[in-house]
Amino acid sequence: MNKQALELTVENMMSKPKGILAMDESSPTCGKRFAAINVEDSENNRRRYRELIVTSPDLSNYVSGAILYDETFHQKMSNGEFFRDYLNSIGILPGIKVDTGAKDFSNHPNEKITEGLDGLRERLENYALLGAKFCKWRAVITINEGIPSEACMLANAHALARYASLCQENNLVPIVEPEVLINGEHSIEVCDTVTRATLKCLFEQLDLFNIYYEGSILKPSMVISGDKNKKRADVNTVAEMTINCLKEMCPQTLGGIAFLSGGQTDEESTSHLNKMNKDNSDLPWRVTFSYARAIQQSALNIWVGKDSNIKEAQLMLSGRAKLCSAASVGEL
Ligand code: 13P
């Protein structure tokens, strides 16, 4: 492990006023997003859409890194240039999602375990050789009657630690993503309890594996009411409870924190992040975004597969990235 190289990547990823763009939807997930706007799920359409994203105006002013899916990482743009090389050329670090998805967790109904450890070392060696600087692995924790189970939190935290260890062996910064899903009727207090338990379990495992925190980035969900809760907590409460939770559960030496948007509306995702940064100038780590839907969705809805809509969709995407960037420094 080259600690200096990891720290340098973290420094670049966390540079102000930027965040990370998640554009690493697996082909099945991308297919679902396309189906909703009646666009055929083909390799060419996925390339067209991703090319729209990365060539949006001024993107590199707002985004320091982009998380790609394997197909995009190896794909060429219409001018014959690899996406990963183009991103590098405009000052955006290329990263790669390396888990192979959240699968049903045996004997634990309604819970998921993320797979992808087999052969991971060799895949990471290859990604590093081709210029990837960081990786992502997403674990999913579901809130419902009697869940999450300790087994689910532990198995997922253990996998995240093994993943992070292999990343650092290859001088790739691990983005460690334990997502507590927003889906459900639960209160913000329940989300807080589950997020704390998840992070406690996660950092116990990361400690056990001697993960180098300065060379790691946490990608958490916010502490927030369930999407079907009747009395959802307001912006101030979400911002305050999220920051308190992170301050109490995360090591101060962590390289940085970059939230997922997790189904929040565009407006929620920016106002929550903005409030956290406005009210807390003394945090031990940078707190920024690593959004997919909250940056992409409105642009995707404008594009609907038509070349004639590309310019307008790109303006929307840049606009969303700009707002997220402002929120990441509390200047919205
Ligand atoms: P959302 O911002 O849409 O939650 O996606 C972030 C992500 O990368 C999920 O793994």
mmCIF file of C-alpha atoms and ligand atoms in Angstrom:
data_model
loop_
_atom_site.group_PDB
_atom_site.id
_atom_site.type_symbol
_atom_site.label_atom_id
_atom_site.label_comp_id
_atom_site.label_asym_id
_atom_site.label_seq_id
_atom_site.Cartn_x
_atom_site.Cartn_y
_atom_site.Cartn_z
ATOM 1 C CA MET A 1 0.000 0.000 0.000
ATOM 2 C CA ASN A 2 1.318 3.416 -0.974
ATOM 3 C CA LYS A 3 -0.238 5.675 1.658
ATOM 4 C CA GLN A 4 0.951 8.853 -0.037
ATOM 5 C CA ALA A 5 -0.672 7.891 -3.321
ATOM 6 C CA LEU A 6 -3.942 7.087 -1.543
ATOM 7 C CA GLU A 7 -3.867 10.388 0.338
ATOM 8 C CA LEU A 8 -3.216 12.314 -2.858
ATOM 9 C CA THR A 9 -6.213 10.711 -4.551
ATOM 10 C CA VAL A 10 -8.396 11.477 -1.506
ATOM 11 C CA GLU A 11 -7.184 15.072 -1.535
ATOM 12 C CA ASN A 12 -8.144 15.410 -5.197
ATOM 13 C CA MET A 13 -11.513 13.737 -4.714
ATOM 14 C CA MET A 14 -12.362 15.932 -1.746
ATOM 15 C CA SER A 15 -11.175 19.222 -3.257
ATOM 16 C CA LYS A 16 -13.575 22.145 -2.762
ATOM 17 C CA PRO A 17 -16.140 22.946 -4.033
ATOM 18 C CA LYS A 18 -16.522 19.573 -5.690
ATOM 19 C CA GLY A 19 -18.144 16.205 -5.147
ATOM 20 C CA ILE A 20 -18.349 12.866 -6.897
ATOM 21 C CA LEU A 21 -20.683 12.007 -9.740
ATOM 22 C CA ALA A 22 -22.094 8.494 -9.496
ATOM 23 C CA MET A 23 -22.837 7.229 -13.015
ATOM 24 C CA ASP A 24 -22.190 3.577 -12.285
ATOM 25 C CA GLU A 25 -25.667 2.117 -12.690
ATOM 26 C CA SER A 26 -25.283 -1.519 -13.655
ATOM 27 C CA SER A 27 -26.722 -2.388 -17.070
ATOM 28 C CA PRO A 28 -29.916 -3.848 -15.482
ATOM 29 C CA THR A 29 -30.419 -0.679 -13.387
ATOM 30 C CA CYS A 30 -29.729 1.551 -16.378
ATOM 31 C CA GLY A 31 -32.258 -0.574 -18.280
ATOM 32 C CA LYS A 32 -34.893 0.207 -15.644
ATOM 33 C CA ARG A 33 -34.201 3.945 -15.885
ATOM 34 C CA PHE A 34 -34.437 3.775 -19.692
ATOM 35 C CA ALA A 35 -37.666 1.743 -19.594
ATOM 36 C CA ALA A 36 -39.289 4.548 -17.582
ATOM 37 C CA ILE A 37 -38.626 6.991 -20.453
ATOM 38 C CA ASN A 38 -39.242 4.478 -23.263
ATOM 39 C CA VAL A 39 -35.644 4.291 -24.418
ATOM 40 C CA GLU A 40 -34.346 0.963 -25.678
ATOM 41 C CA ASP A 41 -31.796 -0.581 -23.340
ATOM 42 C CA SER A 42 -28.873 -1.126 -25.709
ATOM 43 C CA GLU A 43 -25.119 -0.703 -25.369
ATOM 44 C CA ASN A 44 -25.255 2.157 -27.861
ATOM 45 C CA ASN A 45 -27.956 4.022 -25.947
ATOM 46 C CA ARG A 46 -26.060 3.584 -22.691
ATOM 47 C CA ARG A 47 -22.996 5.060 -24.435
ATOM 48 C CA ARG A 48 -25.009 7.960 -25.875
ATOM 49 C CA TYR A 49 -26.448 8.761 -22.462
ATOM 50 C CA ARG A 50 -23.110 8.545 -20.653
ATOM 51 C CA GLU A 51 -21.490 10.692 -23.312
ATOM 52 C CA LEU A 52 -24.188 13.301 -22.742
ATOM 53 C CA ILE A 53 -23.323 13.253 -19.024
ATOM 54 C CA VAL A 54 -19.549 13.576 -19.262
ATOM 55 C CA THR A 55 -19.607 16.275 -21.946
ATOM 56 C CA SER A 56 -21.999 18.520 -19.991
ATOM 57 C CA PRO A 57 -20.608 22.071 -19.802
ATOM 58 C CA ASP A 58 -18.292 22.954 -16.906
ATOM 59 C CA LEU A 59 -18.784 19.559 -15.235
ATOM 60 C CA SER A 60 -15.207 19.529 -13.939
ATOM 61 C CA ASN A 61 -15.862 22.734 -11.981
ATOM 62 C CA TYR A 62 -18.317 20.815 -9.807
ATOM 63 C CA VAL A 63 -17.160 17.220 -9.922
ATOM 64 C CA SER A 64 -13.743 15.808 -8.966
ATOM 65 C CA GLY A 65 -14.405 12.165 -9.779
ATOM 66 C CA ALA A 66 -16.899 10.001 -11.659
ATOM 67 C CA ILE A 67 -17.814 6.447 -10.693
ATOM 68 C CA LEU A 68 -18.188 4.279 -13.786
ATOM 69 C CA TYR A 69 -19.670 0.857 -14.423
ATOM 70 C CA ASP A 70 -17.416 -1.794 -16.005
ATOM 71 C CA GLU A 71 -19.058 -1.391 -19.421
ATOM 72 C CA THR A 72 -18.444 2.383 -19.466
ATOM 73 C CA PHE A 73 -14.910 1.993 -18.120
ATOM 74 C CA HIS A 74 -13.999 -0.120 -21.163
ATOM 75 C CA GLN A 75 -16.209 1.784 -23.615
ATOM 76 C CA LYS A 76 -15.252 4.364 -26.217
ATOM 77 C CA MET A 77 -17.081 7.614 -26.875
ATOM 78 C CA SER A 78 -18.321 8.494 -30.365
ATOM 79 C CA ASN A 79 -14.955 10.127 -31.176
ATOM 80 C CA GLY A 80 -13.139 6.867 -30.384
ATOM 81 C CA GLU A 81 -11.706 8.040 -27.061
ATOM 82 C CA PHE A 82 -12.153 5.886 -23.974
ATOM 83 C CA PHE A 83 -14.520 7.439 -21.403
ATOM 84 C CA ARG A 84 -11.845 6.963 -18.730
ATOM 85 C CA ASP A 85 -9.256 8.861 -20.786
ATOM 86 C CA TYR A 86 -11.656 11.659 -21.638
ATOM 87 C CA LEU A 87 -12.539 12.117 -17.958
ATOM 88 C CA ASN A 88 -8.862 12.261 -17.052
ATOM 89 C CA SER A 89 -8.247 14.832 -19.781
ATOM 90 C CA ILE A 90 -10.869 17.198 -18.317
ATOM 91 C CA GLY A 91 -9.567 16.774 -14.758
ATOM 92 C CA ILE A 92 -12.137 14.294 -13.458
ATOM 93 C CA LEU A 93 -10.721 11.165 -11.816
ATOM 94 C CA PRO A 94 -12.194 7.939 -13.176
ATOM 95 C CA GLY A 95 -13.448 5.480 -10.558
ATOM 96 C CA ILE A 96 -15.096 2.104 -10.858
ATOM 97 C CA LYS A 97 -17.924 0.243 -9.142
ATOM 98 C CA VAL A 98 -16.553 -3.191 -8.306
ATOM 99 C CA ASP A 99 -19.289 -4.987 -6.392
ATOM 100 C CA THR A 100 -21.436 -7.322 -8.469
ATOM 101 C CA GLY A 101 -24.713 -6.370 -6.851
ATOM 102 C CA ALA A 102 -26.867 -6.870 -3.767
ATOM 103 C CA LYS A 103 -28.373 -10.374 -3.762
ATOM 104 C CA ASP A 104 -30.963 -12.030 -1.501
ATOM 105 C CA PHE A 105 -29.359 -12.900 1.837
ATOM 106 C CA SER A 106 -29.775 -16.594 2.555
ATOM 107 C CA ASN A 107 -32.278 -17.401 5.342
ATOM 108 C CA HIS A 108 -32.916 -13.704 5.927
ATOM 109 C CA PRO A 109 -36.100 -12.665 4.125
ATOM 110 C CA ASN A 110 -36.107 -9.121 2.700
ATOM 111 C CA GLU A 111 -32.393 -8.587 3.379
ATOM 112 C CA LYS A 112 -29.513 -8.293 0.925
ATOM 113 C CA ILE A 113 -25.852 -9.230 0.843
ATOM 114 C CA THR A 114 -23.522 -7.587 -1.651
ATOM 115 C CA GLU A 115 -21.376 -9.950 -3.722
ATOM 116 C CA GLY A 116 -18.195 -9.507 -5.747
ATOM 117 C CA LEU A 117 -15.194 -10.586 -3.666
ATOM 118 C CA ASP A 118 -14.222 -13.622 -5.753
ATOM 119 C CA GLY A 119 -11.547 -12.605 -8.253
ATOM 120 C CA LEU A 120 -11.616 -9.026 -6.974
ATOM 121 C CA ARG A 121 -7.828 -8.740 -6.567
ATOM 122 C CA GLU A 122 -7.238 -9.496 -10.248
ATOM 123 C CA ARG A 123 -10.007 -7.143 -11.370
ATOM 124 C CA LEU A 124 -8.566 -4.348 -9.224
ATOM 125 C CA GLU A 125 -5.060 -4.883 -10.604
ATOM 126 C CA ASN A 126 -6.460 -4.489 -14.095
ATOM 127 C CA TYR A 127 -8.541 -1.389 -13.300
ATOM 128 C CA ALA A 128 -5.526 0.243 -11.616
ATOM 129 C CA LEU A 129 -3.376 -0.540 -14.657
ATOM 130 C CA LEU A 130 -5.969 1.142 -16.902
ATOM 131 C CA GLY A 131 -6.007 4.310 -14.803
ATOM 132 C CA ALA A 132 -8.761 3.928 -12.203
ATOM 133 C CA LYS A 133 -7.990 5.889 -9.041
ATOM 134 C CA PHE A 134 -10.801 4.808 -6.760
ATOM 135 C CA CYS A 135 -13.522 2.192 -6.362
ATOM 136 C CA LYS A 136 -17.002 1.826 -4.954
ATOM 137 C CA TRP A 137 -18.820 -1.025 -3.195
ATOM 138 C CA ARG A 138 -22.423 -0.575 -2.059
ATOM 139 C CA ALA A 139 -23.991 -2.528 0.786
ATOM 140 C CA VAL A 140 -27.738 -2.295 1.381
ATOM 141 C CA ILE A 141 -29.401 -2.260 4.788
ATOM 142 C CA THR A 142 -33.197 -2.462 4.856
ATOM 143 C CA ILE A 143 -35.407 -1.169 7.667
ATOM 144 C CA ASN A 144 -38.594 -3.109 8.418
ATOM 145 C CA GLU A 145 -40.247 -5.172 11.172
ATOM 146 C CA GLY A 146 -37.410 -7.023 12.924
ATOM 147 C CA ILE A 147 -34.722 -6.006 10.402
ATOM 148 C CA PRO A 148 -31.917 -5.255 9.853
ATOM 149 C CA SER A 149 -30.552 -8.393 11.475
ATOM 150 C CA GLU A 150 -27.119 -8.365 13.067
ATOM 151 C CA ALA A 151 -26.120 -11.038 10.578
ATOM 152 C CA CYS A 152 -26.930 -8.735 7.652
ATOM 153 C CA MET A 153 -25.025 -5.792 9.096
ATOM 154 C CA LEU A 154 -22.035 -7.972 9.972
ATOM 155 C CA ALA A 155 -21.848 -9.875 6.675
ATOM 156 C CA ASN A 156 -22.058 -6.650 4.676
ATOM 157 C CA ALA A 157 -19.560 -4.799 6.886
ATOM 158 C CA HIS A 158 -17.151 -7.725 6.612
ATOM 159 C CA ALA A 159 -17.420 -7.722 2.820
ATOM 160 C CA LEU A 160 -16.852 -3.942 2.751
ATOM 161 C CA ALA A 161 -13.707 -4.391 4.854
ATOM 162 C CA ARG A 162 -12.331 -7.141 2.608
ATOM 163 C CA TYR A 163 -13.072 -4.973 -0.424
ATOM 164 C CA ALA A 164 -11.432 -1.896 1.125
ATOM 165 C CA SER A 165 -8.345 -3.896 2.042
ATOM 166 C CA LEU A 166 -7.932 -5.206 -1.507
ATOM 167 C CA CYS A 167 -8.430 -1.692 -2.911
ATOM 168 C CA GLN A 168 -5.709 -0.236 -0.721
ATOM 169 C CA GLU A 169 -3.357 -3.090 -1.593
ATOM 170 C CA ASN A 170 -3.707 -1.822 -5.184
ATOM 171 C CA ASN A 171 -3.454 1.885 -4.270
ATOM 172 C CA LEU A 172 -7.086 2.473 -5.149
ATOM 173 C CA VAL A 173 -9.125 4.596 -2.729
ATOM 174 C CA PRO A 174 -12.126 2.605 -1.499
ATOM 175 C CA ILE A 175 -15.470 4.387 -1.337
ATOM 176 C CA VAL A 176 -17.207 2.410 1.381
ATOM 177 C CA GLU A 177 -20.971 2.655 0.939
ATOM 178 C CA PRO A 178 -23.309 1.272 3.588
ATOM 179 C CA GLU A 179 -26.716 2.473 2.367
ATOM 180 C CA VAL A 180 -29.558 2.407 4.873
ATOM 181 C CA LEU A 181 -32.527 2.451 2.519
ATOM 182 C CA ILE A 182 -35.042 5.300 2.737
ATOM 183 C CA ASN A 183 -37.932 2.998 1.794
ATOM 184 C CA GLY A 184 -40.551 2.567 4.484
ATOM 185 C CA GLU A 185 -42.745 4.235 7.075
ATOM 186 C CA HIS A 186 -40.059 4.445 9.754
ATOM 187 C CA SER A 187 -39.273 7.604 11.717
ATOM 188 C CA ILE A 188 -36.006 9.506 11.586
ATOM 189 C CA GLU A 189 -35.206 8.176 15.070
ATOM 190 C CA VAL A 190 -35.379 4.596 13.802
ATOM 191 C CA CYS A 191 -33.142 5.555 10.854
ATOM 192 C CA ASP A 192 -30.706 7.108 13.334
ATOM 193 C CA THR A 193 -30.573 3.945 15.454
ATOM 194 C CA VAL A 194 -30.068 1.700 12.428
ATOM 195 C CA THR A 195 -27.459 3.996 10.847
ATOM 196 C CA ARG A 196 -25.493 4.090 14.102
ATOM 197 C CA ALA A 197 -25.611 0.303 14.472
ATOM 198 C CA THR A 198 -24.536 -0.107 10.840
ATOM 199 C CA LEU A 199 -21.616 2.328 11.177
ATOM 200 C CA LYS A 200 -20.513 0.787 14.497
ATOM 201 C CA CYS A 201 -20.379 -2.635 12.909
ATOM 202 C CA LEU A 202 -18.664 -1.239 9.798
ATOM 203 C CA PHE A 203 -15.869 0.551 11.638
ATOM 204 C CA GLU A 204 -15.250 -2.490 13.869
ATOM 205 C CA GLN A 205 -14.624 -4.498 10.723
ATOM 206 C CA LEU A 206 -12.548 -1.771 9.044
ATOM 207 C CA ASP A 207 -10.445 -1.534 12.233
ATOM 208 C CA LEU A 208 -9.964 -5.282 12.294
ATOM 209 C CA PHE A 209 -8.673 -5.187 8.711
ATOM 210 C CA ASN A 210 -6.304 -2.269 9.425
ATOM 211 C CA ILE A 211 -7.961 -0.094 6.825
ATOM 212 C CA TYR A 212 -6.044 3.133 6.319
ATOM 213 C CA TYR A 213 -8.732 5.698 7.062
ATOM 214 C CA GLU A 214 -6.870 8.675 5.577
ATOM 215 C CA GLY A 215 -6.986 6.781 2.286
ATOM 216 C CA SER A 216 -10.699 5.892 2.450
ATOM 217 C CA ILE A 217 -13.985 7.678 1.785
ATOM 218 C CA LEU A 218 -17.305 6.883 3.440
ATOM 219 C CA LYS A 219 -20.448 7.128 1.313
ATOM 220 C CA PRO A 220 -23.321 7.044 3.777
ATOM 221 C CA SER A 221 -27.022 7.695 3.524
ATOM 222 C CA MET A 222 -28.350 10.638 5.526
ATOM 223 C CA VAL A 223 -30.251 10.173 8.775
ATOM 224 C CA ILE A 224 -33.731 10.800 7.384
ATOM 225 C CA SER A 225 -37.387 9.761 7.798
ATOM 226 C CA GLY A 226 -38.662 6.867 5.699
ATOM 227 C CA ASP A 227 -40.148 7.960 2.380
ATOM 228 C CA LYS A 228 -43.621 6.808 3.482
ATOM 229 C CA ASN A 229 -43.486 8.318 6.958
ATOM 230 C CA LYS A 230 -46.463 10.632 7.548
ATOM 231 C CA LYS A 231 -44.522 13.248 9.534
ATOM 232 C CA ARG A 232 -41.168 13.483 7.837
ATOM 233 C CA ALA A 233 -38.465 15.416 9.674
ATOM 234 C CA ASP A 234 -37.548 18.847 8.309
ATOM 235 C CA VAL A 235 -34.254 20.003 6.791
ATOM 236 C CA ASN A 236 -32.789 21.297 10.069
ATOM 237 C CA THR A 237 -33.473 18.019 11.864
ATOM 238 C CA VAL A 238 -32.040 15.865 9.066
ATOM 239 C CA ALA A 239 -28.889 17.990 8.908
ATOM 240 C CA GLU A 240 -28.388 18.067 12.677
ATOM 241 C CA MET A 241 -29.078 14.376 13.318
ATOM 242 C CA THR A 242 -26.930 13.294 10.372
ATOM 243 C CA ILE A 243 -23.953 15.348 11.508
ATOM 244 C CA ASN A 244 -24.308 14.197 15.131
ATOM 245 C CA CYS A 245 -24.466 10.588 14.015
ATOM 246 C CA LEU A 246 -21.374 10.906 11.816
ATOM 247 C CA LYS A 247 -19.403 12.815 14.466
ATOM 248 C CA GLU A 248 -20.093 10.129 17.036
ATOM 249 C CA MET A 249 -19.638 7.080 14.818
ATOM 250 C CA CYS A 250 -16.836 7.932 12.336
ATOM 251 C CA PRO A 251 -13.109 8.143 12.992
ATOM 252 C CA GLN A 252 -11.752 11.665 12.675
ATOM 253 C CA THR A 253 -8.968 10.422 10.417
ATOM 254 C CA LEU A 254 -11.365 9.323 7.672
ATOM 255 C CA GLY A 255 -10.385 10.846 4.314
ATOM 256 C CA GLY A 256 -13.820 12.279 3.632
ATOM 257 C CA ILE A 257 -17.552 11.751 3.486
ATOM 258 C CA ALA A 258 -19.652 11.852 0.303
ATOM 259 C CA PHE A 259 -23.371 11.167 0.603
ATOM 260 C CA LEU A 260 -25.561 9.167 -1.728
ATOM 261 C CA SER A 261 -28.922 10.750 -2.600
ATOM 262 C CA GLY A 262 -30.879 7.537 -2.051
ATOM 263 C CA GLY A 263 -34.206 8.592 -3.533
ATOM 264 C CA GLN A 264 -34.379 12.058 -1.983
ATOM 265 C CA THR A 265 -35.840 14.725 -4.262
ATOM 266 C CA ASP A 266 -33.362 17.007 -6.007
ATOM 267 C CA GLU A 267 -34.368 19.815 -3.665
ATOM 268 C CA GLU A 268 -33.964 17.689 -0.494
ATOM 269 C CA SER A 269 -30.578 16.354 -1.516
ATOM 270 C CA THR A 270 -29.139 19.840 -1.956
ATOM 271 C CA SER A 271 -30.828 21.584 0.976
ATOM 272 C CA HIS A 272 -29.786 18.868 3.455
ATOM 273 C CA LEU A 273 -26.161 18.967 2.303
ATOM 274 C CA ASN A 274 -26.134 22.751 2.277
ATOM 275 C CA LYS A 275 -27.490 22.987 5.828
ATOM 276 C CA MET A 276 -24.900 20.527 7.137
ATOM 277 C CA ASN A 277 -22.075 22.570 5.663
ATOM 278 C CA LYS A 278 -23.504 25.958 6.563
ATOM 279 C CA ASP A 279 -23.883 25.051 10.231
ATOM 280 C CA ASN A 280 -20.637 23.114 10.687
ATOM 281 C CA SER A 281 -17.387 24.748 9.677
ATOM 282 C CA ASP A 282 -15.310 22.691 12.115
ATOM 283 C CA LEU A 283 -15.862 19.097 10.997
ATOM 284 C CA PRO A 284 -12.842 16.760 10.946
ATOM 285 C CA TRP A 285 -13.601 15.735 7.355
ATOM 286 C CA ARG A 286 -15.065 17.235 4.229
ATOM 287 C CA VAL A 287 -18.772 16.457 3.763
ATOM 288 C CA THR A 288 -19.821 16.434 0.113
ATOM 289 C CA PHE A 289 -21.967 14.543 -2.396
ATOM 290 C CA SER A 290 -21.667 11.410 -4.461
ATOM 291 C CA TYR A 291 -25.083 11.543 -6.081
ATOM 292 C CA ALA A 292 -26.484 9.608 -8.995
ATOM 293 C CA ARG A 293 -30.225 10.267 -9.239
ATOM 294 C CA ALA A 294 -30.097 13.742 -7.668
ATOM 295 C CA ILE A 295 -27.715 14.841 -10.428
ATOM 296 C CA GLN A 296 -28.908 12.755 -13.371
ATOM 297 C CA GLN A 297 -32.637 12.145 -13.134
ATOM 298 C CA SER A 298 -33.991 15.516 -14.338
ATOM 299 C CA ALA A 299 -31.555 15.495 -17.252
ATOM 300 C CA LEU A 300 -32.550 11.951 -18.186
ATOM 301 C CA ASN A 301 -36.210 13.019 -18.211
ATOM 302 C CA ILE A 302 -35.386 15.834 -20.661
ATOM 303 C CA TRP A 303 -33.213 13.690 -22.912
ATOM 304 C CA VAL A 304 -35.663 10.783 -23.429
ATOM 305 C CA GLY A 305 -33.250 9.335 -25.985
ATOM 306 C CA LYS A 306 -33.424 12.229 -28.496
ATOM 307 C CA ASP A 307 -30.316 13.928 -29.876
ATOM 308 C CA SER A 308 -32.290 17.143 -30.276
ATOM 309 C CA ASN A 309 -32.702 17.292 -26.463
ATOM 310 C CA ILE A 310 -29.026 16.778 -25.580
ATOM 311 C CA LYS A 311 -28.142 20.453 -25.113
ATOM 312 C CA GLU A 312 -31.090 21.122 -22.822
ATOM 313 C CA ALA A 313 -30.477 17.930 -20.836
ATOM 314 C CA GLN A 314 -26.816 18.885 -20.408
ATOM 315 C CA LEU A 315 -27.745 22.325 -19.100
ATOM 316 C CA MET A 316 -30.007 20.657 -16.543
ATOM 317 C CA LEU A 317 -27.259 18.225 -15.511
ATOM 318 C CA SER A 318 -24.662 20.969 -15.148
ATOM 319 C CA GLY A 319 -27.187 23.040 -13.246
ATOM 320 C CA ARG A 320 -27.827 20.227 -10.773
ATOM 321 C CA ALA A 321 -24.080 19.596 -10.360
ATOM 322 C CA LYS A 322 -23.548 23.319 -9.746
ATOM 323 C CA LEU A 323 -26.185 23.404 -7.007
ATOM 324 C CA CYS A 324 -24.714 20.295 -5.353
ATOM 325 C CA SER A 325 -21.295 21.910 -5.518
ATOM 326 C CA ALA A 326 -22.577 25.087 -3.830
ATOM 327 C CA ALA A 327 -24.301 22.955 -1.169
ATOM 328 C CA SER A 328 -21.038 21.107 -0.512
ATOM 329 C CA VAL A 329 -19.544 24.349 0.782
ATOM 330 C CA GLY A 330 -22.748 25.670 2.400
ATOM 331 C CA GLU A 331 -23.178 28.430 -0.171
ATOM 332 C CA LEU A 332 -26.552 27.628 -1.615
HETATM 333 P P1 13P B 1 -28.133 7.732 -5.619
HETATM 334 O O1 13P B 1 -27.508 9.068 -5.383
HETATM 335 O O2 13P B 1 -29.109 7.688 -6.753
HETATM 336 O O3 13P B 1 -28.663 7.128 -4.334
HETATM 337 O O4 13P B 1 -26.987 6.760 -6.077
HETATM 338 C C1 13P B 1 -25.785 6.797 -5.443
HETATM 339 C C2 13P B 1 -25.098 5.526 -5.645
HETATM 340 O O5 13P B 1 -24.000 5.491 -6.128
HETATM 341 C C3 13P B 1 -25.772 4.296 -5.235
HETATM 342 O O6 13P B 1 -24.852 3.262 -5.155
#
